[in-house]
Short mmCIF file of C-alpha atoms and ligand atoms in Angstrom, two decimals:
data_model
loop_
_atom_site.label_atom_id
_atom_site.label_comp_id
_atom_site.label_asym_id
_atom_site.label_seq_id
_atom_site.Cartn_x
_atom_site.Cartn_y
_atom_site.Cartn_z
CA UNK J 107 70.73 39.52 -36.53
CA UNK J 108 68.89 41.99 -38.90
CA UNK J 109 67.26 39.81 -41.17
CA UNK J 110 64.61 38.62 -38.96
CA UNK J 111 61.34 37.37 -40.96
CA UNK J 112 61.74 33.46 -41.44
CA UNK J 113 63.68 32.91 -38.18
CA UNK J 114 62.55 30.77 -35.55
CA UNK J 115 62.36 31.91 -32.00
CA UNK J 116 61.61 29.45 -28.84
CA UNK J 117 60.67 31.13 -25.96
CA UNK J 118 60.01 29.91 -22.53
CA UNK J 119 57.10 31.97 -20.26
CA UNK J 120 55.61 32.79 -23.56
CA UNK J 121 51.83 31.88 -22.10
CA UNK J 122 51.97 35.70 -20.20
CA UNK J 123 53.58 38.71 -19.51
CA UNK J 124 57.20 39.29 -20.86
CA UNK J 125 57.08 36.37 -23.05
CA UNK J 126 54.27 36.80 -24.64
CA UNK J 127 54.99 40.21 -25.44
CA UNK J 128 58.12 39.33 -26.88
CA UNK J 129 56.84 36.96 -28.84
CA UNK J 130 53.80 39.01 -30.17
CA UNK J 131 56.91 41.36 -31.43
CA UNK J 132 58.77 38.97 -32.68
CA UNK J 133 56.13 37.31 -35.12
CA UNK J 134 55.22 41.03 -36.44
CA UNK J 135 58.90 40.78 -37.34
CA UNK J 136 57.71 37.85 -39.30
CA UNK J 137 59.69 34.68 -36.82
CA UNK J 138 58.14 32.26 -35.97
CA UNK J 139 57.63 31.43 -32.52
CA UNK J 140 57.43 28.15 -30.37
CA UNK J 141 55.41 29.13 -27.74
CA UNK J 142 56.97 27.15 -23.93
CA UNK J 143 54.71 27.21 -20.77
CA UNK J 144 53.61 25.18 -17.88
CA UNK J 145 50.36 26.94 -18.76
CA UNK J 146 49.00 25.27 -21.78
CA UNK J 147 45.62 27.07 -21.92
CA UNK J 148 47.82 30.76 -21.91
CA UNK J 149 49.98 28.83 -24.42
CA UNK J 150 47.32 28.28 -26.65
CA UNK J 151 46.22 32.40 -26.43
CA UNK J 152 49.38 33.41 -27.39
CA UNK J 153 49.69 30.90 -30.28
CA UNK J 154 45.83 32.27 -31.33
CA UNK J 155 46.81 36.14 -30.92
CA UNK J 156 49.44 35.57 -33.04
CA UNK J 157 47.80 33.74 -35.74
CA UNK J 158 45.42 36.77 -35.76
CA UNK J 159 47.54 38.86 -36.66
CA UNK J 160 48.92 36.49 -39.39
CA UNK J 161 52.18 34.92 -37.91
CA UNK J 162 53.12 31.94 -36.90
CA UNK J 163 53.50 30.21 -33.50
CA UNK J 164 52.86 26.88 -31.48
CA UNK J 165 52.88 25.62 -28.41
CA UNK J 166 54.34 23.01 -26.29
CA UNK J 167 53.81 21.99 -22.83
CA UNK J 168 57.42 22.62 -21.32
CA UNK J 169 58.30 22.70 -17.63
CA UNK J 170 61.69 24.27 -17.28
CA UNK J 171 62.37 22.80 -13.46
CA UNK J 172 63.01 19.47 -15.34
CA UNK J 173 65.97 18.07 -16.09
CA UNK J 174 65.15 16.93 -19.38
CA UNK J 175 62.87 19.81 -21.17
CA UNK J 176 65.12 22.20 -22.78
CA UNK J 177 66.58 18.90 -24.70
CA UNK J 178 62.66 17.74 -25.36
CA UNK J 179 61.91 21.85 -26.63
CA UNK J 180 64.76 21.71 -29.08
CA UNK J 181 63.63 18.57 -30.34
CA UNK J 182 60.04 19.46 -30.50
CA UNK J 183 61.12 22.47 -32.19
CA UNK J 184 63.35 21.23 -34.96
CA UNK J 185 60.40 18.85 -35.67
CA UNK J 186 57.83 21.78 -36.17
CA UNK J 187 60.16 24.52 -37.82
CA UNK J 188 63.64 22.60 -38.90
CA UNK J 189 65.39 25.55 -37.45
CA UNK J 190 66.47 27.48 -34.37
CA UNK J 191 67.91 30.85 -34.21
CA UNK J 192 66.73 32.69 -31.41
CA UNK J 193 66.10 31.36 -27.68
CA UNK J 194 64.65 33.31 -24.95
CA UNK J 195 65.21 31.92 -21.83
CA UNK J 196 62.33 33.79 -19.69
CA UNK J 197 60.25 31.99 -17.79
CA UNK J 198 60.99 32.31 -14.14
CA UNK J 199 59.00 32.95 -10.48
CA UNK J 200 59.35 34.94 -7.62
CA UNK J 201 58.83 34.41 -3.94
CA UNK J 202 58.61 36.30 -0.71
CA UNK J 203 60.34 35.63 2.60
CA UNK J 204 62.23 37.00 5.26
CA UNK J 205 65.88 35.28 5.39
CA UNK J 206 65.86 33.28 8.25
CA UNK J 207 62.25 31.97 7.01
CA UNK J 208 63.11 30.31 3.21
CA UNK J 209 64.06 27.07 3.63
CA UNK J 210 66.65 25.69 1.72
CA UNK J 211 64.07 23.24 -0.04
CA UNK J 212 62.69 26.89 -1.45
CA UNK J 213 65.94 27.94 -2.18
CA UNK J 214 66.57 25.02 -4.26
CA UNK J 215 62.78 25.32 -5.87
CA UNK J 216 63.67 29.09 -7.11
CA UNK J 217 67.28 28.34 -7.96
CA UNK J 218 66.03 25.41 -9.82
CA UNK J 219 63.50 27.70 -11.82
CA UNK J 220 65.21 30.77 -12.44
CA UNK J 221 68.92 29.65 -12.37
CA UNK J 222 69.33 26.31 -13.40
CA UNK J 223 67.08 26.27 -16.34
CA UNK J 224 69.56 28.85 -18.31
CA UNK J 225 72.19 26.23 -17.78
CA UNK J 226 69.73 23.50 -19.23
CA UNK J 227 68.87 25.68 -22.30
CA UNK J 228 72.65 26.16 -22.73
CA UNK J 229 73.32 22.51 -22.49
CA UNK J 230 70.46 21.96 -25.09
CA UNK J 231 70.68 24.98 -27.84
CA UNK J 232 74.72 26.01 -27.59
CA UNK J 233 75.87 22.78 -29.20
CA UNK J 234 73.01 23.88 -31.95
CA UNK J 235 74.11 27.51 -32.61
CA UNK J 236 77.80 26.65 -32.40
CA UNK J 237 77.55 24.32 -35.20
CA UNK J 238 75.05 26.60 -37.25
CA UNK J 239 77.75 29.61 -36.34
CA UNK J 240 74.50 31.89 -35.76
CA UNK J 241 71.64 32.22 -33.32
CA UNK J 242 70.96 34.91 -30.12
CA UNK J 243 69.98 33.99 -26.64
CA UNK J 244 67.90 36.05 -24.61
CA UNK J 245 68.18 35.58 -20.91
CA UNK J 246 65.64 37.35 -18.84
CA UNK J 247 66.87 38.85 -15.65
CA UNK J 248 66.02 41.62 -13.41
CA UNK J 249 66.85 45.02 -11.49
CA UNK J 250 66.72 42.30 -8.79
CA UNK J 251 69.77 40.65 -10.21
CA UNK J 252 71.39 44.34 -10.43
CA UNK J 253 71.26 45.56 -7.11
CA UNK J 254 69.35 44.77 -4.33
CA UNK J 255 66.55 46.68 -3.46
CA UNK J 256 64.49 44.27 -1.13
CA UNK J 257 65.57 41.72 1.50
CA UNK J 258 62.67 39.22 0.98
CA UNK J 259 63.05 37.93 -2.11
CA UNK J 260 66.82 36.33 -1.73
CA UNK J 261 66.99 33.75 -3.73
CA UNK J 262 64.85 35.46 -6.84
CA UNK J 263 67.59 37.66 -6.58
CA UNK J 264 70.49 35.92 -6.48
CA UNK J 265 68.87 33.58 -9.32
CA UNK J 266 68.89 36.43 -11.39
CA UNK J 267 72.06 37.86 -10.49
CA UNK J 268 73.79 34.58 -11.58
CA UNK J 269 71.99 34.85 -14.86
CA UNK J 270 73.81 38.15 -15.52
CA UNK J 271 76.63 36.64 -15.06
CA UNK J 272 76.36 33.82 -17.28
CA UNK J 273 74.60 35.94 -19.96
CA UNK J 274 77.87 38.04 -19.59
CA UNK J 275 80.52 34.97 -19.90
CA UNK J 276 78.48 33.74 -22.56
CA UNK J 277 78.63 37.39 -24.42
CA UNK J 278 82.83 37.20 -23.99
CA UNK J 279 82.12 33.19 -25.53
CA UNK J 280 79.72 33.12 -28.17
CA UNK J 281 80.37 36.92 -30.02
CA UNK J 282 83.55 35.79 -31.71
CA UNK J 283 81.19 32.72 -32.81
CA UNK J 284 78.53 34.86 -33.98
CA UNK J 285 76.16 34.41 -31.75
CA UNK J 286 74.32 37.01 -29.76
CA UNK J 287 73.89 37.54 -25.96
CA UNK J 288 71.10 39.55 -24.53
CA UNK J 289 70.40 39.75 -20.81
CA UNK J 290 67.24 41.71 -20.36
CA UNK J 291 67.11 43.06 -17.02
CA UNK J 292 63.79 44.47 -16.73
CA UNK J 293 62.56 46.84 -13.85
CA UNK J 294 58.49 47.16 -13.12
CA UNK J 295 56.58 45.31 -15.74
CA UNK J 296 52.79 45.24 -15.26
CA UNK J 297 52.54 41.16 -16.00
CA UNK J 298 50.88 37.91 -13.62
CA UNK J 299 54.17 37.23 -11.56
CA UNK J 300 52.95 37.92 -8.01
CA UNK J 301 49.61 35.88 -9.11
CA UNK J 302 52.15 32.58 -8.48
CA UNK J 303 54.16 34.00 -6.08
CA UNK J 304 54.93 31.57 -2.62
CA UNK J 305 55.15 33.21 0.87
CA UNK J 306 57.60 32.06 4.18
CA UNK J 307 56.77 34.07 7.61
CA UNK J 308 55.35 37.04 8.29
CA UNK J 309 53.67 39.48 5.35
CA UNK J 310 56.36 42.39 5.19
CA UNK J 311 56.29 45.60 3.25
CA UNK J 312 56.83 45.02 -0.54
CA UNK J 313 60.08 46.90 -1.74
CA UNK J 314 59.93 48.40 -5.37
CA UNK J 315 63.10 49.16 -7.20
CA UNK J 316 63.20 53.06 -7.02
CA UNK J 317 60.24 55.21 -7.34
CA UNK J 318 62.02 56.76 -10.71
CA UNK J 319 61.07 53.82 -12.51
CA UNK J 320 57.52 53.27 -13.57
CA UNK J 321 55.54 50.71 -15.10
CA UNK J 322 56.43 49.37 -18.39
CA UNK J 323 53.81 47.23 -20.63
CA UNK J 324 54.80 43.61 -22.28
CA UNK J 325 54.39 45.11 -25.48
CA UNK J 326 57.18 47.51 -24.95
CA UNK J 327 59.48 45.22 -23.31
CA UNK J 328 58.86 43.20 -26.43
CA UNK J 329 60.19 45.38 -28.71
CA UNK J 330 63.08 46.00 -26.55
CA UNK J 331 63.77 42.48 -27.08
CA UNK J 332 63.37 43.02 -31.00
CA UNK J 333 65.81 45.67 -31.16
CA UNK J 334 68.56 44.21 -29.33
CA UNK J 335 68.28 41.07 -31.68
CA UNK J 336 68.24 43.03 -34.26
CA UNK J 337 71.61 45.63 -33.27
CA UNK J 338 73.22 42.81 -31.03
CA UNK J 339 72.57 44.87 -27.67
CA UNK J 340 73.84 42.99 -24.15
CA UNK J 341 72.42 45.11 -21.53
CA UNK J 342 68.75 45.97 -21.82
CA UNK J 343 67.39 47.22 -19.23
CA UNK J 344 63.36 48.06 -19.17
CA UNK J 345 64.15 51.84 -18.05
CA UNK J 346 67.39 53.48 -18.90
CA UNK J 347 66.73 55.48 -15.76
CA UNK J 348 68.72 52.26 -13.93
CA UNK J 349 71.83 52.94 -15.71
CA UNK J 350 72.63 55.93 -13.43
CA UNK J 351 71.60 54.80 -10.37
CA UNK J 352 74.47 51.54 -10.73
CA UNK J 353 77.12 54.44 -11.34
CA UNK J 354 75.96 55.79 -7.73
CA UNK J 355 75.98 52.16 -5.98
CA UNK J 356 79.47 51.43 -7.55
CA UNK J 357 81.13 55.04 -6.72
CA UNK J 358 79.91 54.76 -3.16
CA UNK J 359 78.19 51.38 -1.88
CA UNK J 360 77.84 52.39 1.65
CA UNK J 361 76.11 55.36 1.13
CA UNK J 362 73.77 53.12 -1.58
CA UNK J 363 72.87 51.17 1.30
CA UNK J 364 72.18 53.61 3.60
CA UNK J 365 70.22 55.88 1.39
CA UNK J 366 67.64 52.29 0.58
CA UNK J 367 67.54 52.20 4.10
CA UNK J 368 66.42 55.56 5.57
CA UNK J 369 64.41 56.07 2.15
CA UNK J 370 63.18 52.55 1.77
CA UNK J 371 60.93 52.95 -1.57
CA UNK J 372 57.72 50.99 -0.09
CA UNK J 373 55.66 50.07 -3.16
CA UNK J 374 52.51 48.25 -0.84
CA UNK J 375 52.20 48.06 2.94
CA UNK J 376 51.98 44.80 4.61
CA UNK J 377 48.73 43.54 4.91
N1 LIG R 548 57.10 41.59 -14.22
C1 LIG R 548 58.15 42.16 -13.70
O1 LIG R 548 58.04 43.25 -13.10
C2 LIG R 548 59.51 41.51 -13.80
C3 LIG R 548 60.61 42.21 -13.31
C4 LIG R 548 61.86 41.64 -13.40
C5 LIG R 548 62.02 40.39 -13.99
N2 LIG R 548 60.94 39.72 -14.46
C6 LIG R 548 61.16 38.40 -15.07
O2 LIG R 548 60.50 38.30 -16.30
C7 LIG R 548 60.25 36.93 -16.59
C8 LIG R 548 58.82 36.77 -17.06
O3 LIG R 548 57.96 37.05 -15.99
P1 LIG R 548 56.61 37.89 -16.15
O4 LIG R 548 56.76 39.11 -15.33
O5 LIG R 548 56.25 38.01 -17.55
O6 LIG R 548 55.61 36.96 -15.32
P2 LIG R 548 54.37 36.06 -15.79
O7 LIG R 548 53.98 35.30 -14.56
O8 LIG R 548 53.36 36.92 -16.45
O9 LIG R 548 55.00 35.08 -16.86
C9 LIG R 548 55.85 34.03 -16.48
C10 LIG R 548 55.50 32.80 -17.30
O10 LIG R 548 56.43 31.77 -16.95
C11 LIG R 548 55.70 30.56 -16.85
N3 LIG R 548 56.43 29.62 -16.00
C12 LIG R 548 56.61 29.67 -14.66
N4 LIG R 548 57.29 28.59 -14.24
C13 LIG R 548 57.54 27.83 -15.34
C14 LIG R 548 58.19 26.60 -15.54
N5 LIG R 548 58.69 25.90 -14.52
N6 LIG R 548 58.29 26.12 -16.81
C15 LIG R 548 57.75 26.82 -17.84
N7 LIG R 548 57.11 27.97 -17.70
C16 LIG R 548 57.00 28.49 -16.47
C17 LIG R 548 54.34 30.95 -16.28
O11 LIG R 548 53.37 29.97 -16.51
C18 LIG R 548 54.09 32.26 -17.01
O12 LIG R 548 53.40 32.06 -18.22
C19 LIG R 548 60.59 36.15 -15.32
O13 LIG R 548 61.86 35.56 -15.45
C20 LIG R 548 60.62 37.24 -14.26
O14 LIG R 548 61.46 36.89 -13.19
C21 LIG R 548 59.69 40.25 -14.38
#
């Protein structure tokens, strides 16, 4: 999609972090942005930075765990800007836990959140872009979702590894429509996602990703999420640094393992 000024984006998590930041980028491109959070009051700041900068945004109160939401945010959308082209599914949680101390009701809570809410945006928007013939989705993933680098967060990860898959089935489905499929995966990105973060058992050492990776601003995952719009992109990871480490796990998974397990990259102590 290269012509972007006059396009409509909706994007879910837009109150903070990722989501903000891609929709601050976004409306410098000129779209216009419908703003979806549990958190009106961050809602409400993102609408308000944008508008100071001269684009265009609102907000709606949207909880994604719901059954019902992605229908009501296409709705509410239509009714504010007559158009959707762009939806960025990115609003998720993480969580911390040992295994054998998640229960399933947690399981269900994260899957819920980070999982199921792609396949209520799909049942919502696809029916939309399929008729229009145009649009791009942008599913937020993670590193966690590309290998696994920590033991406690199991179901964030397997969340987000079922969103790369679907992002990818939808990318063989929707191209020869003309629709785009993004799935940004991104790595450490300084944002408020431990602030809601839910703990089961003990504290344990927090895993990071690899030390080769640092820490990447909103702003420039934003942009990220501008250019692969713009050039049709699949894969974006936040640090191309990941794309070489994936050629090690697949050419030898065993020694993968083994290597995060002598040289387990501890990014905070416990307690
Ligand atoms: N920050 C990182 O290092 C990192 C790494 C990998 C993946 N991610 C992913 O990026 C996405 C954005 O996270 P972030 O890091 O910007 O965190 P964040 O906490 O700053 O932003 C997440 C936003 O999602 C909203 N949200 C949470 N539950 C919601 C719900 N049920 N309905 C609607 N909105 C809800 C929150 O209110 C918040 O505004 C998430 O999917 C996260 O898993 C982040």
């Amino acid at each position: 999609m290269q012509d972007l000024k006059g396009r409509v984006a909706v994007i879910t998590g837009a109150a903070s972090g990722i989501g903000r930041g891609a929709a601050e980028a976004l409306a410098a491109e000129g779209v216009r942005v419908m703003v979806a959070d549990i958190d009106d009051a961050g809602a409400a700041e993102t609408v308000a930075l944008i508008a100071a900068r001269g684009g265009e945004a609102a907000a709606i109160h949207c909880d994604i765990a719901q059954d019902d939401a992605l229908e009501a945010l296409k709705a509410a959308t239509l009714a504010r800007f007559a158009q959707v082209d762009i939806v960025m599914n990115n609003a998720g949680g993480i969580i911390r836990g040992l295994p054998e101390h998640i229960p399933v009701e947690e399981w269900q809570r994260v899957l819920n959140v980070n999982l199921l809410s792609v396949v209520r945006s799909n049942l919502a928007f696809l029916p939309l872009f399929i008729a229009q013939g145009h649009g791009h989705i942008v599913n937020t993933a993670s590193f966690a979702g590309l290998y696994t680098y920590a033991f406690d967060r199991l179901p964030y990860a397997a969340a987000k590894a079922a969103v790369i898959q679907i992002s990818e089935g939808l990318a063989l489905y929707l191209r020869p429509q003309g629709i785009g499929v993004t799935c940004l995966c991104p790595g450490p990105v300084q944002t408020g996602i431990m602030r809601s973060m839910r703990e089961f058992g003990p504290p344990t050492d927090t895993l990071g990703p690899d030390a080769r990776f640092g820490l990447k601003q909103p702003a420039e995952v934003g942009q990220l999420v501008v250019d692969a719009i713009r050039h049709n992109r699949f894969m974006v990871p936040t640090d191309e640094q990941v794309r070489p480490l994936l050629v090690d796990r697949a050419t030898d998974w065993d020694g993968f393992l083994q290597e995060r397990i002598d040289h387990p990259h501890v990014v905070m102590k416990a307690g």
